[in-house]
Structure formats: C-alpha cells, structure tokens
Amino acid sequence: MPNDTDSEAVILALDKVGVDFSIPKSALVDFLGNAEFTPYPHIAGSLLKRLNGRKLERPVFLDVIVFNYEHSPGNPSPRRLEDVDLTILEAAVLEGFNNRYAREENNFQSLLKPLDVPQPPPFQTLALVVEGTVGVQDGVTLVDTDNPQVEVKTNLIKVQAEWANGMVPQEVVRTGNGWRFTNGDNRLSVSGGEAEAGPRPVRAGSLSEGAYAWPAAAGTFSGEIGAEVRLLSRIRVGYRPVDVKLLVEAPKNGFAANTGETARIALDPQVLLVPVEVARFFSDQMPVSNVTAASQMALWDQVPIVSATTNFRSIESGTRELRFAERAWDYWPTLDDEGLYTHLGWVSPDSIWGKARIRFRLVNYLDIKTDNEHVAPSPGEGADDRRLRENNDALSGHPQHISDKPVVKVIFMHRIAPPAAPQVGQALVGSRCVGIAAGLSDKFATIAHEIGHLITNSQAHSTLPDNVMNDPGPGIKITDDQIQKARAWAQGFADFWPRP
C-alpha cells in the first residue's frame, strides 16, 4: 500500500480498485495528507487492504464512504488504521453503492470482482455536448471558447428518503432564471485544469469546481415518470484539460444513479487567451455603480453568477436529508440575434475579437479609491488623457497589480477626459492600457474598439462601415488584416498561461 502521506499515490491506488471521489481533488489531497484531524487516510488504507486483489463492481465515492462511516451508530472517526471497523466500513461502501446506482445490495462480497475483469459501463451513459467543439485529440474535446456551454441529458428517478419512509421522485422545475431541484441536487464536477476560480477572478483560474447546471427549458420534470431533462452549464477551461461530469445527488448525502460519463475538455491551442486586469477608480462623490466584480465577470466571462441570496439548500430537520436546492442567476450575459454577448449595455470583447480566435479572461479586479479629479476630470486640466495616464501609473504601482507577466489593463472612470472631450474610451498605446467612461450611456463595442488600438498599435480609425475601429460608432466587424494583427499581438501574452 502507498505511504498514507502520499495523497496522489493513494488516489491512484483507490482508482484502480473502483473508489473515486466527488469532492474537489485539492480538498481530497489535503484530507488524505492529514491523519491527525481526518479519518480519510486510514479509511482509504483499510479499503485498499480489504479489497486486496479485487475491485468494486462499479465505482463508489470515497467522500461518501467516509461520510457514511462517520455517521454510523456511535459516530466513529478513526485516527489509526487499527481503529477502522471493517463491518462498519463494508456497510458504508454498500450504502454509497446503493445510493449511487439505485440498487438494494445487502452483501459487500456481491460488489467485488477480480481486478482483471473489465468494468461494465455505468448505470447510464450520458454523453456531454460541448459548445464550440473543433475536434477531439487523445480523448480531449478541444473548444474554440474558454467558456463553453456544456449540455447533458439525464433521466430523473425515484430515490429513497427516510422522511417519507419510502421512495420519492426527483423533480426539477425551472421558471425564468431560477430553478429548483427537489429530493436532491445536481451539479457538474469539474476537476483538473489550472486553478480553481472562485466568485472573484483569480490569477489563471480556469475551472469552476461544482459548476451549477440548470434545465435548458422552463417547465416541470419529474422522476415519477422517469422524465428526461436537458441540463446546461457554462464552465471555464484553459489549455490544460478539465474533467467534467454530471452528478445528481440523492437526499441522504449520496449520489443517485443518473451520473453522467466524464468528458475531458480543453481550449484549442490555436485559440489565443488574453489576460485582463480591471480597475475601477471611484471617489466618495463619484461611485461607478455598474462596474462591479460581478458585472465584470459577466462581461469577460460567460459563466453565470449565482449569489448567496439566490442559492440555498433545504435540509429536513429530523433526518438531515436534502429536500430541495433552489438557485437563480444574478448575472448572465445574453446572446443576441447577431451572436453577441452583451451585459449592461456592453458587448463582450470576445464576441468581436473572437472571430480572430482570440478570447479574453478576467484574471484580476481592483477597486481603487481616489479623488474626484481622477474619476471625472474637470475642464481645462491639461491634455485629455492626463488623468487616465496618472491612473494607469497608480494601477501599475498598486500592490495587487499583476506585474510579473503582461496583462491588458482596463481602467473604468466616471469620465476619462474633461467634459468637452468626446471620448467614451481612450487607449494608451504602448502601455497595454485602455480607459473606459462608465458614466456614459454610449457603451456597446467601446471596449473592443479601444483594445483594437492596442492591437494595431495606432490611434488611427477605419472608414469601413460597421467595423470595430470605425469612429464614430464602432461596429462589430473585423477585417482579415485586423485578424492577422490581433493574433500577432495576442501571442505576446502566451507565457501567462500554463500549458500541458
């Protein structure tokens, strides 16, 4: 057996005998390396010893086994290998197996088979459909967007519930942007990749652990009749593959039989990902109310934002079983008839420069408090971009600024120039920085237009109608020459991202 402090080796050994996991791998690694405060190392070691030369017929989640073990009579939680009760351990595995596959096995031996016998397919094999797929390489689905929509079809079932003293149907109801999953919950398990991406942007974050998944259409879907439901989600992907599968939870801390097959997804290496750092400059008198971390994530990142106020799970007080989970989007970029993602009047730069196979990802967000003059410059205060340049200097010197790798800096101010100046945006060519006037109503393609000045390394404009570099009124089209310049420019950020 591997040393119980070698978490990665233990995970590999468990995988070979049919023990997987549903919690983030990073958490599992921590648990397996902490024998003083968690039972994971010794339960895992006992499982490997008990299964010696055999494996489980179908995989069972280690975290579910541990939960079942610790919630057995007497609430045992072993801290030594000799403290693990094999009778309780076998019962915990049986319970996890039966919950996951809707079975009623009562003999641990019936779950075992020799290691060299091929494993049968899962209870249900539910293929994931991934938006933007350009091909499959070595089992990895390559996509042309860093925020692909993932779709999976699944059939709802009946599950055992102690509070009902019998079987109850799963039910999913969606109304508008909100949905409820009764007698369970569902999510996408997303693991691997580069780094976890939390509610606020993080450096190089490329995935969403436990991504939310919601019904593709409004309506009511019930396990009473085995209803099929299409579930959608959007996730973050990078160049390193992420492993994605649908998990459907049963009321009592297990997973029901309709888990989906795993798909490996990665950003196509030919797509160039550009890191973006956003700074909101504000003052006591000049807040920029619409420019928040949440709205910025929706602008640069098509992963929906569900806040704590619209996300809760109801637990039965007596049995501690999950009755329902209810959620709703707070921010969600809409796709219009022209294929553009828009939010709060802005169009996502991905929608325009994505035609050059370029995508943008928010990797840092800062709120910087300053004086009124640096939020809304006054008349007669020197050159139009003077305050913007000073704000760029302040951002570049900020301790939270990403300085070790090049990033595109996007500075929001109420106005970027004195009132007489016509600019809605301004590019500081040569500084990888653009300024955006958040206090004006004329938004739409402004950010993509100003980034275009960085791309072309010029303040020149296009006379072509509906071109993104047209002035006034930037459009949404780009030329072949602009595509070539954009791809050459984006190559300058390639070192920011981890590669396989």
Short mmCIF file of C-alpha atoms in Angstrom, two decimals:
data_model
loop_
_atom_site.label_atom_id
_atom_site.label_comp_id
_atom_site.label_asym_id
_atom_site.label_seq_id
_atom_site.Cartn_x
_atom_site.Cartn_y
_atom_site.Cartn_z
CA MET A 1 0.00 0.00 0.00
CA PRO A 2 1.33 3.51 -0.76
CA ASN A 3 2.53 5.60 2.12
CA ASP A 4 -0.59 7.24 3.57
CA THR A 5 1.02 10.67 3.34
CA ASP A 6 1.46 10.30 -0.44
CA SER A 7 -2.02 11.52 -1.36
CA GLU A 8 -1.56 11.29 -5.12
CA ALA A 9 -0.37 7.68 -4.90
CA VAL A 10 -3.32 6.77 -2.67
CA ILE A 11 -5.78 8.36 -5.12
CA LEU A 12 -4.28 6.35 -7.99
CA ALA A 13 -4.38 3.13 -5.98
CA LEU A 14 -8.01 3.73 -4.99
CA ASP A 15 -8.95 4.45 -8.59
CA LYS A 16 -7.62 1.06 -9.66
CA VAL A 17 -9.93 -0.70 -7.19
CA GLY A 18 -13.04 1.29 -8.05
CA VAL A 19 -13.02 4.05 -5.44
CA ASP A 20 -13.37 7.57 -6.87
CA PHE A 21 -14.45 10.88 -5.34
CA SER A 22 -16.96 13.69 -5.82
CA ILE A 23 -15.29 16.50 -3.86
CA PRO A 24 -12.60 18.76 -5.38
CA LYS A 25 -9.35 16.86 -5.79
CA SER A 26 -7.46 19.60 -3.96
CA ALA A 27 -9.63 19.00 -0.88
CA LEU A 28 -9.16 15.24 -1.12
CA VAL A 29 -5.38 15.63 -1.32
CA ASP A 30 -5.48 17.73 1.86
CA PHE A 31 -7.69 15.21 3.68
CA LEU A 32 -5.55 12.22 2.73
CA GLY A 33 -2.47 14.01 3.99
CA ASN A 34 -3.98 14.84 7.38
CA ALA A 35 -4.28 11.72 9.56
CA GLU A 36 -4.43 13.76 12.76
CA PHE A 37 -7.68 15.58 12.00
CA THR A 38 -9.49 13.47 9.36
CA PRO A 39 -10.35 9.76 9.01
CA TYR A 40 -9.55 9.76 5.28
CA PRO A 41 -6.00 8.31 5.39
CA HIS A 42 -6.90 5.26 7.50
CA ILE A 43 -10.28 4.58 5.87
CA ALA A 44 -8.53 4.73 2.49
CA GLY A 45 -5.77 2.43 3.75
CA SER A 46 -8.30 -0.04 5.14
CA LEU A 47 -10.22 -0.04 1.86
CA LEU A 48 -7.07 -0.86 -0.10
CA LYS A 49 -6.22 -3.64 2.35
CA ARG A 50 -9.79 -5.03 2.34
CA LEU A 51 -10.01 -5.01 -1.47
CA ASN A 52 -6.62 -6.69 -1.86
CA GLY A 53 -6.58 -8.24 -5.36
CA ARG A 54 -10.20 -7.27 -6.08
CA LYS A 55 -12.13 -4.16 -7.07
CA LEU A 56 -15.66 -2.83 -6.73
CA GLU A 57 -18.12 -3.76 -9.47
CA ARG A 58 -18.80 -0.05 -10.03
CA PRO A 59 -17.07 2.99 -8.52
CA VAL A 60 -18.11 4.35 -5.13
CA PHE A 61 -17.17 7.84 -3.92
CA LEU A 62 -14.58 7.86 -1.12
CA ASP A 63 -16.03 11.00 0.45
CA VAL A 64 -19.47 9.34 0.58
CA ILE A 65 -17.93 6.23 2.20
CA VAL A 66 -16.25 8.42 4.83
CA PHE A 67 -19.49 10.32 5.47
CA ASN A 68 -21.46 7.08 5.85
CA TYR A 69 -18.79 5.65 8.18
CA GLU A 70 -18.69 8.73 10.41
CA HIS A 71 -22.49 8.85 10.64
CA SER A 72 -22.78 5.24 11.71
CA PRO A 73 -24.02 4.50 15.28
CA GLY A 74 -21.58 5.94 17.77
CA ASN A 75 -20.21 8.45 15.23
CA PRO A 76 -16.84 6.72 14.76
CA SER A 77 -14.00 8.67 13.16
CA PRO A 78 -10.81 6.58 13.16
CA ARG A 79 -7.39 8.21 13.54
CA ARG A 80 -5.42 4.94 13.42
CA LEU A 81 -5.54 2.06 10.94
CA GLU A 82 -6.34 -0.42 13.72
CA ASP A 83 -9.34 1.69 14.75
CA VAL A 84 -11.16 1.11 11.45
CA ASP A 85 -14.08 -1.29 11.97
CA LEU A 86 -14.34 -3.43 8.83
CA THR A 87 -18.01 -4.21 9.44
CA ILE A 88 -18.85 -0.51 9.54
CA LEU A 89 -16.59 0.14 6.55
CA GLU A 90 -18.29 -2.52 4.42
CA ALA A 91 -21.71 -1.13 5.38
CA ALA A 92 -20.57 2.38 4.42
CA VAL A 93 -19.43 1.14 1.00
CA LEU A 94 -22.73 -0.73 0.49
CA GLU A 95 -24.76 2.36 1.35
CA GLY A 96 -22.72 4.51 -1.03
CA PHE A 97 -23.06 1.94 -3.80
CA ASN A 98 -26.83 1.54 -3.38
CA ASN A 99 -27.44 5.30 -3.27
CA ARG A 100 -25.35 5.91 -6.37
CA TYR A 101 -26.79 3.12 -8.51
CA ALA A 102 -30.33 2.83 -7.09
CA ARG A 103 -29.63 -0.76 -6.02
CA GLU A 104 -30.55 -2.71 -2.90
CA GLU A 105 -27.46 -4.87 -2.38
CA ASN A 106 -27.02 -6.16 1.19
CA ASN A 107 -23.83 -8.21 0.82
CA PHE A 108 -20.46 -6.50 0.48
CA GLN A 109 -19.00 -9.54 -1.27
CA SER A 110 -21.52 -9.13 -4.11
CA LEU A 111 -19.88 -5.83 -5.04
CA LEU A 112 -16.44 -7.37 -5.63
CA LYS A 113 -14.75 -8.83 -8.68
CA PRO A 114 -11.16 -9.69 -9.66
CA LEU A 115 -9.02 -6.76 -10.77
CA ASP A 116 -8.51 -8.18 -14.27
CA VAL A 117 -12.23 -8.32 -15.14
CA PRO A 118 -13.29 -5.38 -17.35
CA GLN A 119 -15.62 -2.95 -15.61
CA PRO A 120 -19.18 -2.77 -17.01
CA PRO A 121 -20.49 0.56 -18.31
CA PRO A 122 -22.12 2.96 -15.84
CA PHE A 123 -25.80 2.65 -14.97
CA GLN A 124 -26.49 5.30 -17.58
CA THR A 125 -24.05 6.64 -20.16
CA LEU A 126 -25.00 10.22 -20.87
CA ALA A 127 -22.81 11.94 -23.44
CA LEU A 128 -21.93 15.57 -22.89
CA VAL A 129 -22.46 18.00 -25.77
CA VAL A 130 -19.86 20.76 -25.66
CA GLU A 131 -20.31 24.09 -27.44
CA GLY A 132 -17.56 25.27 -29.76
CA THR A 133 -16.06 21.83 -30.32
CA VAL A 134 -13.42 21.89 -33.05
CA GLY A 135 -12.11 18.35 -32.65
CA VAL A 136 -11.03 15.57 -30.31
CA GLN A 137 -7.37 14.84 -29.62
CA ASP A 138 -6.18 11.98 -27.38
CA GLY A 139 -9.62 11.82 -25.81
CA VAL A 140 -9.75 15.56 -25.08
CA THR A 141 -12.52 17.68 -26.62
CA LEU A 142 -10.95 20.88 -27.95
CA VAL A 143 -13.13 24.00 -28.00
CA ASP A 144 -12.74 27.47 -29.51
CA THR A 145 -14.10 29.34 -26.47
CA ASP A 146 -12.79 29.47 -22.92
CA ASN A 147 -16.39 29.42 -21.60
CA PRO A 148 -18.09 26.56 -23.44
CA GLN A 149 -21.68 25.63 -22.73
CA VAL A 150 -21.99 22.00 -21.69
CA GLU A 151 -25.25 20.12 -22.23
CA VAL A 152 -26.21 16.72 -20.84
CA LYS A 153 -29.44 14.76 -20.97
CA THR A 154 -30.46 12.71 -17.96
CA ASN A 155 -33.50 10.87 -16.67
CA LEU A 156 -34.85 11.71 -13.24
CA ILE A 157 -35.61 8.75 -10.96
CA LYS A 158 -37.17 7.87 -7.61
CA VAL A 159 -34.86 7.87 -4.59
CA GLN A 160 -35.07 6.57 -1.03
CA ALA A 161 -35.99 9.13 1.64
CA GLU A 162 -36.24 8.42 5.35
CA TRP A 163 -38.56 11.37 5.98
CA ALA A 164 -41.10 9.81 3.56
CA ASN A 165 -40.40 6.26 4.74
CA GLY A 166 -40.11 5.17 1.12
CA MET A 167 -39.24 6.22 -2.42
CA VAL A 168 -39.84 9.79 -3.61
CA PRO A 169 -39.42 11.24 -7.12
CA GLN A 170 -36.74 13.73 -8.02
CA GLU A 171 -38.26 16.84 -9.57
CA VAL A 172 -36.76 19.79 -11.39
CA VAL A 173 -38.69 23.00 -12.00
CA ARG A 174 -37.36 26.00 -13.91
CA THR A 175 -39.12 29.37 -14.11
CA GLY A 176 -37.23 32.17 -15.85
CA ASN A 177 -33.71 32.42 -14.45
CA GLY A 178 -34.50 30.36 -11.36
CA TRP A 179 -34.76 26.62 -10.80
CA ARG A 180 -35.42 24.14 -8.00
CA PHE A 181 -34.28 20.51 -7.68
CA THR A 182 -36.49 18.60 -5.23
CA ASN A 183 -35.33 15.47 -3.37
CA GLY A 184 -31.75 16.01 -4.37
CA ASP A 185 -29.43 18.36 -6.20
CA ASN A 186 -27.24 18.32 -9.28
CA ARG A 187 -24.01 19.92 -10.35
CA LEU A 188 -21.14 19.49 -12.75
CA SER A 189 -18.00 18.07 -11.24
CA VAL A 190 -15.08 19.95 -12.83
CA SER A 191 -11.57 18.96 -11.84
CA GLY A 192 -8.03 19.18 -13.13
CA GLY A 193 -7.01 22.12 -15.28
CA GLU A 194 -5.02 25.00 -13.87
CA ALA A 195 -6.59 26.53 -10.77
CA GLU A 196 -9.89 26.97 -9.01
CA ALA A 197 -11.84 30.08 -9.98
CA GLY A 198 -13.92 31.49 -7.15
CA PRO A 199 -16.62 34.18 -7.13
CA ARG A 200 -13.96 36.84 -7.74
CA PRO A 201 -11.41 36.43 -10.52
CA VAL A 202 -8.13 34.79 -9.66
CA ARG A 203 -4.80 34.52 -11.37
CA ALA A 204 -5.03 31.94 -14.17
CA GLY A 205 -8.23 30.46 -12.76
CA SER A 206 -9.53 28.07 -15.38
CA LEU A 207 -12.28 25.99 -13.88
CA SER A 208 -15.34 26.02 -11.67
CA GLU A 209 -15.46 23.33 -9.01
CA GLY A 210 -19.06 22.21 -8.63
CA ALA A 211 -20.37 24.30 -11.52
CA TYR A 212 -24.11 24.90 -11.50
CA ALA A 213 -26.30 23.17 -14.08
CA TRP A 214 -29.88 24.21 -14.86
CA PRO A 215 -32.72 22.95 -17.10
CA ALA A 216 -32.36 24.09 -20.69
CA ALA A 217 -36.07 24.94 -20.89
CA ALA A 218 -38.69 26.21 -18.49
CA GLY A 219 -41.09 23.60 -17.15
CA THR A 220 -41.51 20.82 -14.63
CA PHE A 221 -39.72 17.47 -14.94
CA SER A 222 -40.49 14.57 -12.59
CA GLY A 223 -38.87 11.27 -11.70
CA GLU A 224 -42.37 9.89 -11.19
CA ILE A 225 -42.45 9.14 -14.92
CA GLY A 226 -38.68 8.97 -15.50
CA ALA A 227 -38.73 12.32 -17.28
CA GLU A 228 -35.75 13.23 -19.41
CA VAL A 229 -34.33 16.68 -18.74
CA ARG A 230 -31.65 18.59 -20.61
CA LEU A 231 -29.27 20.38 -18.27
CA LEU A 232 -26.97 23.22 -19.29
CA SER A 233 -23.94 24.80 -17.70
CA ARG A 234 -21.04 27.02 -18.64
CA ILE A 235 -17.56 26.36 -17.33
CA ARG A 236 -14.11 27.90 -17.56
CA VAL A 237 -11.49 25.98 -19.47
CA GLY A 238 -7.86 26.60 -20.29
CA TYR A 239 -5.16 24.83 -22.22
CA ARG A 240 -4.85 22.09 -19.59
CA PRO A 241 -7.80 19.67 -19.85
CA VAL A 242 -10.53 19.69 -17.24
CA ASP A 243 -12.56 16.58 -16.40
CA VAL A 244 -16.31 17.21 -16.43
CA LYS A 245 -19.27 15.03 -15.49
CA LEU A 246 -22.78 15.49 -14.19
CA LEU A 247 -23.52 14.40 -10.63
CA VAL A 248 -27.06 14.04 -9.29
CA GLU A 249 -27.36 13.93 -5.52
CA ALA A 250 -29.83 11.84 -3.55
CA PRO A 251 -31.47 13.11 -0.34
CA LYS A 252 -29.05 11.43 2.07
CA ASN A 253 -25.60 12.66 1.10
CA GLY A 254 -25.04 10.24 -1.73
CA PHE A 255 -25.43 10.28 -5.47
CA ALA A 256 -28.26 8.76 -7.43
CA ALA A 257 -27.92 6.51 -10.44
CA ASN A 258 -28.01 9.16 -13.12
CA THR A 259 -24.42 10.36 -13.07
CA GLY A 260 -23.03 11.18 -16.49
CA GLU A 261 -19.92 9.96 -18.22
CA THR A 262 -16.78 12.03 -17.89
CA ALA A 263 -15.63 14.32 -20.69
CA ARG A 264 -12.21 15.96 -20.91
CA ILE A 265 -12.33 19.48 -22.29
CA ALA A 266 -9.59 21.99 -23.11
CA LEU A 267 -9.16 25.22 -25.03
CA ASP A 268 -7.86 24.65 -28.55
CA PRO A 269 -4.13 25.57 -28.53
CA GLN A 270 -4.77 27.67 -31.67
CA VAL A 271 -7.06 29.97 -29.66
CA LEU A 272 -5.09 32.78 -28.02
CA LEU A 273 -6.17 33.70 -24.49
CA VAL A 274 -5.51 37.28 -23.33
CA PRO A 275 -5.40 38.10 -19.57
CA VAL A 276 -7.31 41.20 -18.46
CA GLU A 277 -6.93 43.25 -15.28
CA VAL A 278 -9.80 45.61 -14.44
CA ALA A 279 -9.50 48.58 -12.08
CA ARG A 280 -12.46 50.72 -11.02
CA PHE A 281 -11.44 54.21 -9.92
CA PHE A 282 -14.04 55.85 -7.69
CA SER A 283 -14.44 58.52 -5.06
CA ASP A 284 -16.95 59.34 -2.33
CA GLN A 285 -18.83 61.65 -4.67
CA MET A 286 -18.30 59.63 -7.85
CA PRO A 287 -19.15 55.93 -7.49
CA VAL A 288 -19.17 53.82 -10.62
CA SER A 289 -22.14 51.75 -9.53
CA ASN A 290 -22.47 49.47 -12.55
CA VAL A 291 -18.81 48.48 -12.66
CA THR A 292 -18.56 45.71 -10.08
CA ALA A 293 -16.67 42.46 -9.89
CA ALA A 294 -19.91 40.58 -10.62
CA SER A 295 -20.78 42.59 -13.72
CA GLN A 296 -17.19 42.40 -14.93
CA MET A 297 -17.19 38.62 -14.65
CA ALA A 298 -20.37 38.54 -16.74
CA LEU A 299 -18.77 40.85 -19.32
CA TRP A 300 -15.49 38.96 -19.75
CA ASP A 301 -16.62 35.51 -18.67
CA GLN A 302 -19.85 33.85 -19.81
CA VAL A 303 -20.16 31.78 -16.62
CA PRO A 304 -23.37 32.77 -14.81
CA ILE A 305 -23.16 34.33 -11.37
CA VAL A 306 -25.37 32.91 -8.63
CA SER A 307 -25.13 34.84 -5.37
CA ALA A 308 -25.75 33.59 -1.85
CA THR A 309 -29.12 35.32 -1.76
CA THR A 310 -30.41 33.16 -4.63
CA ASN A 311 -28.70 29.92 -3.70
CA PHE A 312 -29.83 27.73 -0.80
CA ARG A 313 -30.45 24.10 0.14
CA SER A 314 -33.28 22.97 2.42
CA ILE A 315 -32.41 20.17 4.86
CA GLU A 316 -35.08 18.07 6.64
CA SER A 317 -34.68 18.82 10.36
CA GLY A 318 -35.37 15.28 11.59
CA THR A 319 -33.48 13.06 9.15
CA ARG A 320 -31.00 15.70 7.93
CA GLU A 321 -31.87 14.75 4.37
CA LEU A 322 -31.75 17.17 1.46
CA ARG A 323 -35.28 18.20 0.48
CA PHE A 324 -34.51 20.66 -2.30
CA ALA A 325 -31.92 23.05 -3.73
CA GLU A 326 -33.00 26.38 -5.21
CA ARG A 327 -30.95 28.80 -7.29
CA ALA A 328 -31.24 31.70 -9.71
CA TRP A 329 -28.83 33.67 -11.89
CA ASP A 330 -27.90 37.15 -10.77
CA TYR A 331 -25.78 37.93 -13.82
CA TRP A 332 -25.94 36.17 -17.12
CA PRO A 333 -24.77 37.59 -20.49
CA THR A 334 -27.41 37.30 -23.17
CA LEU A 335 -26.74 36.09 -26.70
CA ASP A 336 -28.46 38.29 -29.29
CA ASP A 337 -29.52 37.55 -32.87
CA GLU A 338 -26.09 38.57 -34.18
CA GLY A 339 -24.28 36.17 -31.86
CA LEU A 340 -23.05 38.87 -29.49
CA TYR A 341 -22.87 38.51 -25.72
CA THR A 342 -23.98 41.72 -24.06
CA HIS A 343 -24.26 42.86 -20.47
CA LEU A 344 -25.39 46.21 -19.01
CA GLY A 345 -25.08 47.80 -22.45
CA TRP A 346 -21.56 46.50 -23.11
CA VAL A 347 -20.74 43.91 -25.73
CA SER A 348 -18.23 41.27 -24.73
CA PRO A 349 -14.87 41.78 -26.48
CA ASP A 350 -14.86 38.01 -27.07
CA SER A 351 -17.87 38.48 -29.35
CA ILE A 352 -15.87 40.67 -31.74
CA TRP A 353 -12.21 39.66 -31.48
CA GLY A 354 -13.26 36.03 -31.03
CA LYS A 355 -13.57 35.98 -34.83
CA ALA A 356 -9.76 36.15 -34.80
CA ARG A 357 -9.73 33.15 -32.43
CA ILE A 358 -8.84 35.40 -29.51
CA ARG A 359 -10.51 35.19 -26.10
CA PHE A 360 -10.20 37.42 -23.06
CA ARG A 361 -10.21 36.30 -19.44
CA LEU A 362 -10.52 38.47 -16.35
CA VAL A 363 -7.65 37.48 -14.04
CA ASN A 364 -7.62 40.40 -11.60
CA TYR A 365 -10.05 43.04 -10.34
CA LEU A 366 -9.30 46.06 -8.15
CA ASP A 367 -11.35 48.86 -6.60
CA ILE A 368 -9.14 51.93 -6.20
CA LYS A 369 -10.41 54.91 -4.25
CA THR A 370 -9.10 58.28 -5.39
CA ASP A 371 -10.16 61.95 -5.59
CA ASN A 372 -12.93 63.36 -7.77
CA GLU A 373 -10.45 64.77 -10.30
CA HIS A 374 -9.17 61.28 -11.14
CA VAL A 375 -12.69 59.92 -11.52
CA ALA A 376 -14.24 62.77 -13.53
CA PRO A 377 -11.59 65.21 -14.83
CA SER A 378 -12.51 68.90 -14.73
CA PRO A 379 -12.43 71.34 -17.68
CA GLY A 380 -9.07 72.86 -18.54
CA GLU A 381 -6.97 70.21 -16.81
CA GLY A 382 -4.29 69.72 -19.40
CA ALA A 383 -4.25 67.00 -22.05
CA ASP A 384 -7.39 64.91 -22.38
CA ASP A 385 -5.70 61.69 -21.25
CA ARG A 386 -3.66 63.22 -18.41
CA ARG A 387 -5.78 61.79 -15.57
CA LEU A 388 -6.08 58.44 -17.29
CA ARG A 389 -2.29 58.24 -17.55
CA GLU A 390 -1.93 59.11 -13.88
CA ASN A 391 -4.47 56.41 -13.01
CA ASN A 392 -2.52 53.95 -15.13
CA ASP A 393 0.60 54.82 -13.14
CA ALA A 394 -1.33 54.33 -9.89
CA LEU A 395 -2.63 50.96 -11.06
CA SER A 396 0.83 49.85 -12.22
CA GLY A 397 2.20 50.68 -8.77
CA HIS A 398 -0.63 49.06 -6.84
CA PRO A 399 0.47 46.07 -4.71
CA GLN A 400 -2.30 43.89 -6.19
CA HIS A 401 -1.38 44.69 -9.80
CA ILE A 402 -0.05 41.72 -11.78
CA SER A 403 3.43 42.94 -12.68
CA ASP A 404 5.42 39.79 -13.41
CA LYS A 405 3.53 39.00 -16.63
CA PRO A 406 1.96 41.28 -19.25
CA VAL A 407 -1.80 41.88 -18.90
CA VAL A 408 -4.28 44.20 -20.58
CA LYS A 409 -5.30 46.89 -18.09
CA VAL A 410 -8.86 48.21 -18.35
CA ILE A 411 -9.48 51.31 -16.22
CA PHE A 412 -13.04 52.44 -15.52
CA MET A 413 -13.68 56.06 -14.52
CA HIS A 414 -16.88 58.09 -14.50
CA ARG A 415 -15.29 60.15 -17.30
CA ILE A 416 -11.87 59.58 -18.77
CA ALA A 417 -11.42 63.16 -20.01
CA PRO A 418 -12.73 66.67 -19.34
CA PRO A 419 -16.39 67.25 -20.29
CA ALA A 420 -15.53 68.96 -23.59
CA ALA A 421 -13.70 65.87 -24.85
CA PRO A 422 -15.85 63.49 -26.90
CA GLN A 423 -14.16 60.25 -25.85
CA VAL A 424 -16.15 57.38 -24.42
CA GLY A 425 -12.91 55.41 -24.29
CA GLN A 426 -9.20 56.04 -24.72
CA ALA A 427 -6.32 53.70 -25.46
CA LEU A 428 -2.85 54.38 -24.08
CA VAL A 429 -0.97 52.86 -26.99
CA GLY A 430 2.28 51.32 -25.81
CA SER A 431 1.04 50.91 -22.23
CA ARG A 432 -1.31 47.92 -22.68
CA CYS A 433 -4.00 50.08 -21.06
CA VAL A 434 -7.42 51.39 -22.06
CA GLY A 435 -9.68 53.79 -20.20
CA ILE A 436 -13.45 53.46 -20.31
CA ALA A 437 -16.03 56.08 -19.32
CA ALA A 438 -18.53 54.15 -17.23
CA GLY A 439 -20.76 57.15 -16.60
CA LEU A 440 -21.94 57.49 -20.21
CA SER A 441 -24.79 55.69 -21.94
CA ASP A 442 -22.89 55.07 -25.20
CA LYS A 443 -21.24 51.72 -24.46
CA PHE A 444 -21.73 48.73 -26.79
CA ALA A 445 -18.46 47.98 -28.66
CA THR A 446 -16.34 50.68 -26.98
CA ILE A 447 -14.08 48.27 -25.06
CA ALA A 448 -13.39 46.13 -28.12
CA HIS A 449 -12.69 49.33 -30.10
CA GLU A 450 -10.15 50.63 -27.59
CA ILE A 451 -8.45 47.23 -27.36
CA GLY A 452 -8.27 47.43 -31.15
CA HIS A 453 -5.99 50.47 -30.79
CA LEU A 454 -3.66 48.37 -28.63
CA ILE A 455 -3.81 45.60 -31.22
CA THR A 456 -2.97 47.88 -34.13
CA ASN A 457 -0.54 49.96 -32.02
CA SER A 458 -2.13 53.05 -33.52
CA GLN A 459 -4.74 55.72 -32.78
CA ALA A 460 -5.94 55.53 -36.40
CA HIS A 461 -9.54 54.67 -37.24
CA SER A 462 -11.23 52.73 -40.02
CA THR A 463 -13.65 54.25 -42.52
CA LEU A 464 -15.30 50.90 -43.21
CA PRO A 465 -18.95 50.89 -42.09
CA ASP A 466 -19.70 48.67 -39.09
CA ASN A 467 -16.00 47.97 -38.50
CA VAL A 468 -14.95 47.79 -34.85
CA MET A 469 -12.36 50.51 -35.49
CA ASN A 470 -14.81 52.90 -37.15
CA ASP A 471 -15.25 56.30 -35.47
CA PRO A 472 -17.76 57.49 -34.54
CA GLY A 473 -19.84 54.48 -33.68
CA PRO A 474 -17.63 51.34 -33.59
CA GLY A 475 -19.25 48.32 -35.20
CA ILE A 476 -18.78 44.60 -34.77
CA LYS A 477 -16.85 43.51 -37.89
CA ILE A 478 -13.11 42.97 -38.31
CA THR A 479 -11.05 42.63 -41.47
CA ASP A 480 -8.53 39.95 -42.43
CA ASP A 481 -5.71 42.45 -41.81
CA GLN A 482 -7.08 43.19 -38.33
CA ILE A 483 -7.31 39.46 -37.64
CA GLN A 484 -3.63 38.98 -38.52
CA LYS A 485 -2.58 41.92 -36.34
CA ALA A 486 -4.75 40.71 -33.47
CA ARG A 487 -3.24 37.24 -33.48
CA ALA A 488 0.30 38.61 -33.63
CA TRP A 489 -0.49 40.94 -30.69
CA ALA A 490 -2.15 38.20 -28.61
CA GLN A 491 0.92 35.98 -28.93
CA GLY A 492 2.62 38.41 -26.55
CA PHE A 493 0.53 37.05 -23.66
CA ALA A 494 1.15 33.35 -24.33
CA ASP A 495 3.58 32.95 -21.41
CA PHE A 496 0.88 33.94 -18.91
CA TRP A 497 -0.88 30.59 -19.17
CA PRO A 498 0.22 27.13 -18.04
CA ARG A 499 0.37 24.67 -20.92
CA PRO A 500 0.01 20.85 -20.84
#
